[in-house]
Amino acid sequence: FATVLGTRSLLRETLDRVGILIPPERMLVVGRRSHEHFLREELADFPRATVLLQPDNRGTAAGILLPIHGIARIDPQAIVAVFPSDHLILGSNAFMAHVSQAVAFARAHPRRVLLVGAPPSRPEPDLGWVETGEPVGATASGPICRVVRFREKPAPEEARTYFARGFLWNTFVIVGRASAFVEAGRGFAPAVSAGVEHVVQAAIGGPEAFDRAFADIPVADFSRSILEHCPDRLVISRLPDGIWSDLGTPERVFESLAEARLPIPAGLRGTSPVSPFPGNSPLSAGSPA
């Protein structure tokens, strides 16, 4: 909900960017119930978007699989794209054109899950790293390659090795058929998938039943629980240089702005690059920069 650049929050920038390709009635925004007030403000111009409010944080595996299981009940062949909202994208049209080509690949390869990769600018240990294999397709900006190995948040020395060997960063923008996500979840995070399926069923019984079932979902990370274990199902496309940066920590906000040669916003000038935001969370609700 923070405004890092310009006048729009990161979430609003994401919604506007996604809207280049996807109409609001096909947007599903996942948030926490404690953020409902902020989400209501952000989504005032998107009344046709669907909002899924999680009672609590059960990790990114539940955060991704729960809405996708809901979509799959309606249309298992639906193409789903996951867009985190803590990213800096320079060139929204080019970025969404790349996603559009990823969608076309997913439509033609129903069991594949496509990761959008970015060329790394430094040996960052707090991101996911992907070793690419032979091409299996192409976009206008380059090949779509098989994934040989996926490593989430490696040790610093590993990250330096991956950087030197030309691995890509995983942007966590992920595209595939709903059925492909569901199949991967059942195969590699069966307890989370079973919990999610229980929640989808329990939702018929009302909010209290939904909350009780949701509390039983194991906490798990989507990258570590699923992506690291199914490289044979994954492919990756590479974004052009300079389009994507991750803003998931205060340090990366400053690093990304510096790499993009963008000015430090007035609200961040004179602050520490370690903790430029008020409160305990660098990009927490109610703590706009």
XYZ file of C-alpha atoms in Angstrom:
289
model
C 0.000 0.000 0.000
C 3.074 2.254 0.045
C 3.668 4.942 -2.558
C 7.309 4.559 -3.524
C 7.245 6.501 -6.798
C 4.779 9.005 -8.194
C 1.321 9.272 -6.665
C 0.072 5.669 -6.856
C 0.652 2.868 -4.381
C 2.513 -0.231 -5.499
C -0.778 -2.144 -5.469
C -2.514 0.468 -7.618
C 0.411 0.481 -10.051
C 0.090 -3.301 -10.293
C -3.659 -3.140 -10.921
C -3.243 -0.470 -13.600
C -0.448 -2.462 -15.261
C -2.413 -5.715 -15.223
C -5.403 -3.826 -16.641
C -3.510 -3.344 -19.906
C -4.169 -7.019 -20.638
C -6.782 -8.259 -18.162
C -10.241 -6.720 -17.580
C -11.201 -5.969 -13.948
C -13.863 -8.690 -13.855
C -11.046 -11.230 -14.353
C -8.826 -9.795 -11.615
C -8.696 -11.561 -8.252
C -6.915 -9.611 -5.520
C -5.647 -11.632 -2.566
C -5.116 -9.820 0.715
C -5.496 -10.163 4.459
C -8.649 -9.330 6.342
C -6.718 -6.850 8.485
C -5.990 -4.905 5.274
C -9.639 -4.673 4.209
C -9.855 -0.902 4.766
C -6.806 -0.225 2.616
C -7.923 -2.641 -0.082
C -11.334 -0.991 -0.248
C -9.661 2.352 -0.935
C -7.281 0.909 -3.520
C -10.031 -0.978 -5.357
C -12.559 1.869 -5.471
C -11.929 2.214 -9.218
C -12.076 -1.565 -9.749
C -15.565 -2.500 -8.500
C -15.733 -5.576 -10.739
C -12.540 -7.115 -9.345
C -12.934 -10.051 -6.958
C -11.278 -9.784 -3.533
C -10.233 -12.775 -1.438
C -9.536 -11.770 2.161
C -7.465 -14.303 4.073
C -8.115 -14.437 7.846
C -4.372 -14.736 8.446
C -1.078 -15.265 6.644
C -0.512 -18.964 5.928
C 2.323 -18.370 3.477
C 2.524 -17.926 -0.278
C 1.569 -21.543 -1.039
C -1.898 -21.028 0.436
C -2.054 -17.463 -0.888
C -1.635 -18.734 -4.449
C -3.302 -22.147 -4.344
C -6.508 -21.085 -2.581
C -7.686 -18.614 -5.237
C -6.487 -20.913 -8.027
C -8.462 -23.836 -6.604
C -11.502 -21.554 -6.617
C -10.864 -20.661 -10.254
C -10.290 -24.298 -11.175
C -13.709 -25.272 -9.808
C -15.240 -22.920 -12.376
C -12.835 -23.554 -15.261
C -9.781 -25.805 -14.789
C -8.502 -24.741 -18.223
C -8.481 -21.049 -17.304
C -5.109 -19.337 -17.757
C -3.921 -17.798 -14.479
C -1.171 -15.210 -14.052
C 0.226 -14.325 -10.623
C 1.388 -10.716 -10.130
C 3.064 -9.717 -6.843
C 2.576 -6.056 -5.977
C 6.038 -5.263 -4.556
C 7.738 -4.772 -7.915
C 9.165 -1.835 -9.833
C 8.314 -2.197 -13.528
C 9.828 0.224 -16.028
C 7.819 -0.115 -19.213
C 4.384 -1.496 -18.381
C 3.353 -2.026 -22.001
C 6.478 -4.039 -22.815
C 6.081 -6.037 -19.615
C 2.449 -6.942 -20.274
C 3.244 -7.756 -23.915
C 5.743 -10.277 -22.575
C 3.081 -11.698 -20.232
C 0.673 -11.959 -23.169
C 3.182 -14.144 -24.997
C 3.605 -16.253 -21.863
C -0.184 -16.719 -21.805
C -0.084 -17.950 -25.408
C 2.580 -20.499 -24.471
C 0.572 -21.692 -21.448
C -2.501 -22.112 -23.616
C -0.551 -24.366 -25.990
C 1.228 -26.343 -23.210
C -1.420 -27.178 -20.600
C 0.849 -28.978 -18.101
C 3.613 -26.378 -18.046
C 3.993 -23.557 -15.522
C 5.893 -20.574 -16.916
C 8.104 -18.359 -14.788
C 8.942 -14.862 -15.945
C 12.657 -14.415 -15.325
C 14.812 -11.306 -15.139
C 18.527 -10.866 -15.829
C 20.245 -10.354 -12.459
C 22.164 -7.187 -11.717
C 23.913 -8.480 -8.589
C 24.362 -11.736 -6.604
C 21.239 -11.136 -4.478
C 20.714 -14.026 -2.000
C 17.129 -13.094 -1.081
C 15.576 -13.938 -4.437
C 14.891 -17.130 -6.383
C 17.524 -18.227 -8.936
C 16.812 -20.303 -12.028
C 19.219 -22.314 -14.164
C 17.932 -22.484 -17.722
C 18.164 -25.368 -20.165
C 17.394 -25.812 -23.838
C 14.711 -23.701 -25.569
C 11.231 -25.195 -25.846
C 9.526 -22.148 -27.377
C 9.986 -18.429 -27.891
C 8.559 -14.978 -27.292
C 9.269 -11.860 -29.320
C 11.989 -10.957 -26.802
C 13.715 -14.346 -26.727
C 13.437 -18.070 -26.066
C 11.318 -19.892 -23.516
C 13.637 -22.410 -21.883
C 13.332 -25.522 -19.809
C 14.174 -25.055 -16.125
C 17.119 -27.194 -15.021
C 17.194 -26.050 -11.411
C 15.297 -23.660 -9.146
C 16.874 -22.402 -5.924
C 14.987 -20.081 -3.575
C 16.996 -17.671 -1.413
C 20.375 -19.422 -1.582
C 23.328 -18.751 0.689
C 25.404 -15.712 -0.370
C 28.224 -17.837 -1.797
C 25.717 -19.834 -3.853
C 24.166 -16.623 -5.152
C 27.579 -15.423 -6.295
C 28.071 -18.700 -8.169
C 24.649 -18.485 -9.806
C 25.289 -14.877 -10.803
C 28.598 -15.815 -12.394
C 26.982 -18.720 -14.265
C 24.226 -16.588 -15.780
C 21.211 -17.892 -13.855
C 18.054 -15.768 -13.989
C 16.093 -14.230 -11.151
C 12.570 -15.534 -10.636
C 10.268 -12.496 -10.655
C 7.456 -14.590 -9.118
C 5.253 -13.575 -12.031
C 3.938 -17.038 -12.883
C 1.630 -18.106 -15.721
C -0.149 -21.391 -16.376
C -3.463 -23.162 -16.574
C -5.323 -23.436 -13.274
C -5.155 -27.214 -13.644
C -1.334 -27.083 -13.910
C -1.054 -25.152 -10.641
C -3.475 -27.513 -8.911
C -1.587 -30.574 -10.169
C 1.766 -29.175 -9.032
C 0.349 -28.321 -5.610
C -1.114 -31.778 -5.104
C 2.127 -33.409 -6.189
C 4.590 -31.359 -4.119
C 2.592 -29.691 -1.331
C -0.161 -32.257 -0.698
C -0.971 -31.113 2.839
C -1.421 -27.506 1.717
C -3.496 -28.592 -1.274
C -5.723 -30.781 0.902
C -6.187 -27.896 3.319
C -7.039 -25.522 0.494
C -9.573 -27.953 -0.956
C -11.158 -28.231 2.498
C -11.406 -24.434 2.704
C -13.087 -24.236 -0.703
C -15.648 -26.808 0.447
C -16.074 -25.190 3.883
C -16.787 -21.795 2.338
C -20.241 -23.125 1.432
C -20.962 -23.274 5.178
C -20.292 -19.583 5.738
C -17.535 -17.347 7.158
C -17.005 -19.226 10.420
C -16.546 -22.554 8.659
C -14.184 -20.871 6.192
C -12.071 -19.426 9.017
C -11.842 -22.733 10.902
C -10.745 -24.577 7.793
C -8.291 -21.847 6.794
C -6.550 -22.034 10.178
C -5.728 -25.692 9.490
C -3.766 -25.012 6.280
C -0.043 -25.680 6.883
C 2.174 -22.634 6.534
C 4.361 -23.098 3.450
C 6.298 -21.109 0.885
C 5.227 -21.629 -2.749
C 8.767 -21.417 -4.111
C 10.390 -23.750 -1.600
C 7.504 -26.212 -1.333
C 6.619 -26.460 -5.009
C 8.865 -24.660 -7.496
C 12.126 -26.093 -6.145
C 10.774 -29.631 -6.520
C 9.207 -29.609 -9.970
C 11.742 -28.185 -12.458
C 10.569 -30.695 -15.073
C 7.185 -28.918 -15.137
C 8.672 -25.418 -15.306
C 9.782 -23.225 -18.165
C 11.095 -19.681 -18.026
C 11.125 -16.664 -20.304
C 13.568 -13.796 -19.899
C 12.439 -10.210 -19.658
C 14.515 -7.597 -21.473
C 17.144 -5.846 -19.360
C 16.075 -3.007 -17.100
C 12.324 -3.706 -16.932
C 11.932 -5.407 -13.539
C 13.163 -4.854 -9.989
C 11.996 -6.365 -6.718
C 11.108 -3.978 -3.881
C 10.563 -6.547 -1.154
C 12.998 -4.988 1.342
C 14.023 -1.404 2.168
C 17.524 -2.091 0.867
C 16.207 -3.217 -2.511
C 14.055 -0.091 -2.818
C 17.181 2.069 -2.753
C 19.209 -0.379 -4.875
C 16.488 -0.593 -7.519
C 16.079 3.159 -7.742
C 19.839 3.585 -8.065
C 20.132 0.899 -10.762
C 17.266 2.479 -12.725
C 18.869 5.917 -12.257
C 15.679 7.234 -10.734
C 15.683 10.017 -8.125
C 15.044 9.189 -4.490
C 11.457 10.338 -3.749
C 11.132 13.289 -1.390
C 9.514 11.093 1.247
C 12.617 8.878 1.391
C 15.337 11.513 1.268
C 17.467 11.679 4.358
C 16.286 8.271 5.586
C 18.364 5.220 6.294
C 18.593 2.637 3.502
C 18.235 -0.011 6.220
C 14.825 1.140 7.461
C 13.348 4.071 5.522
C 9.735 3.297 6.442
C 7.938 3.799 9.753
C 6.711 0.812 11.727
C 7.976 -2.743 11.889
C 7.299 -3.663 8.269
C 9.022 -1.785 5.438
C 5.993 -1.817 3.167
C 3.232 -2.371 5.688
C -0.347 -1.239 5.337
C -0.835 2.281 6.586
C 2.861 3.126 6.296
C 3.158 4.874 2.937
C 6.550 6.278 2.172
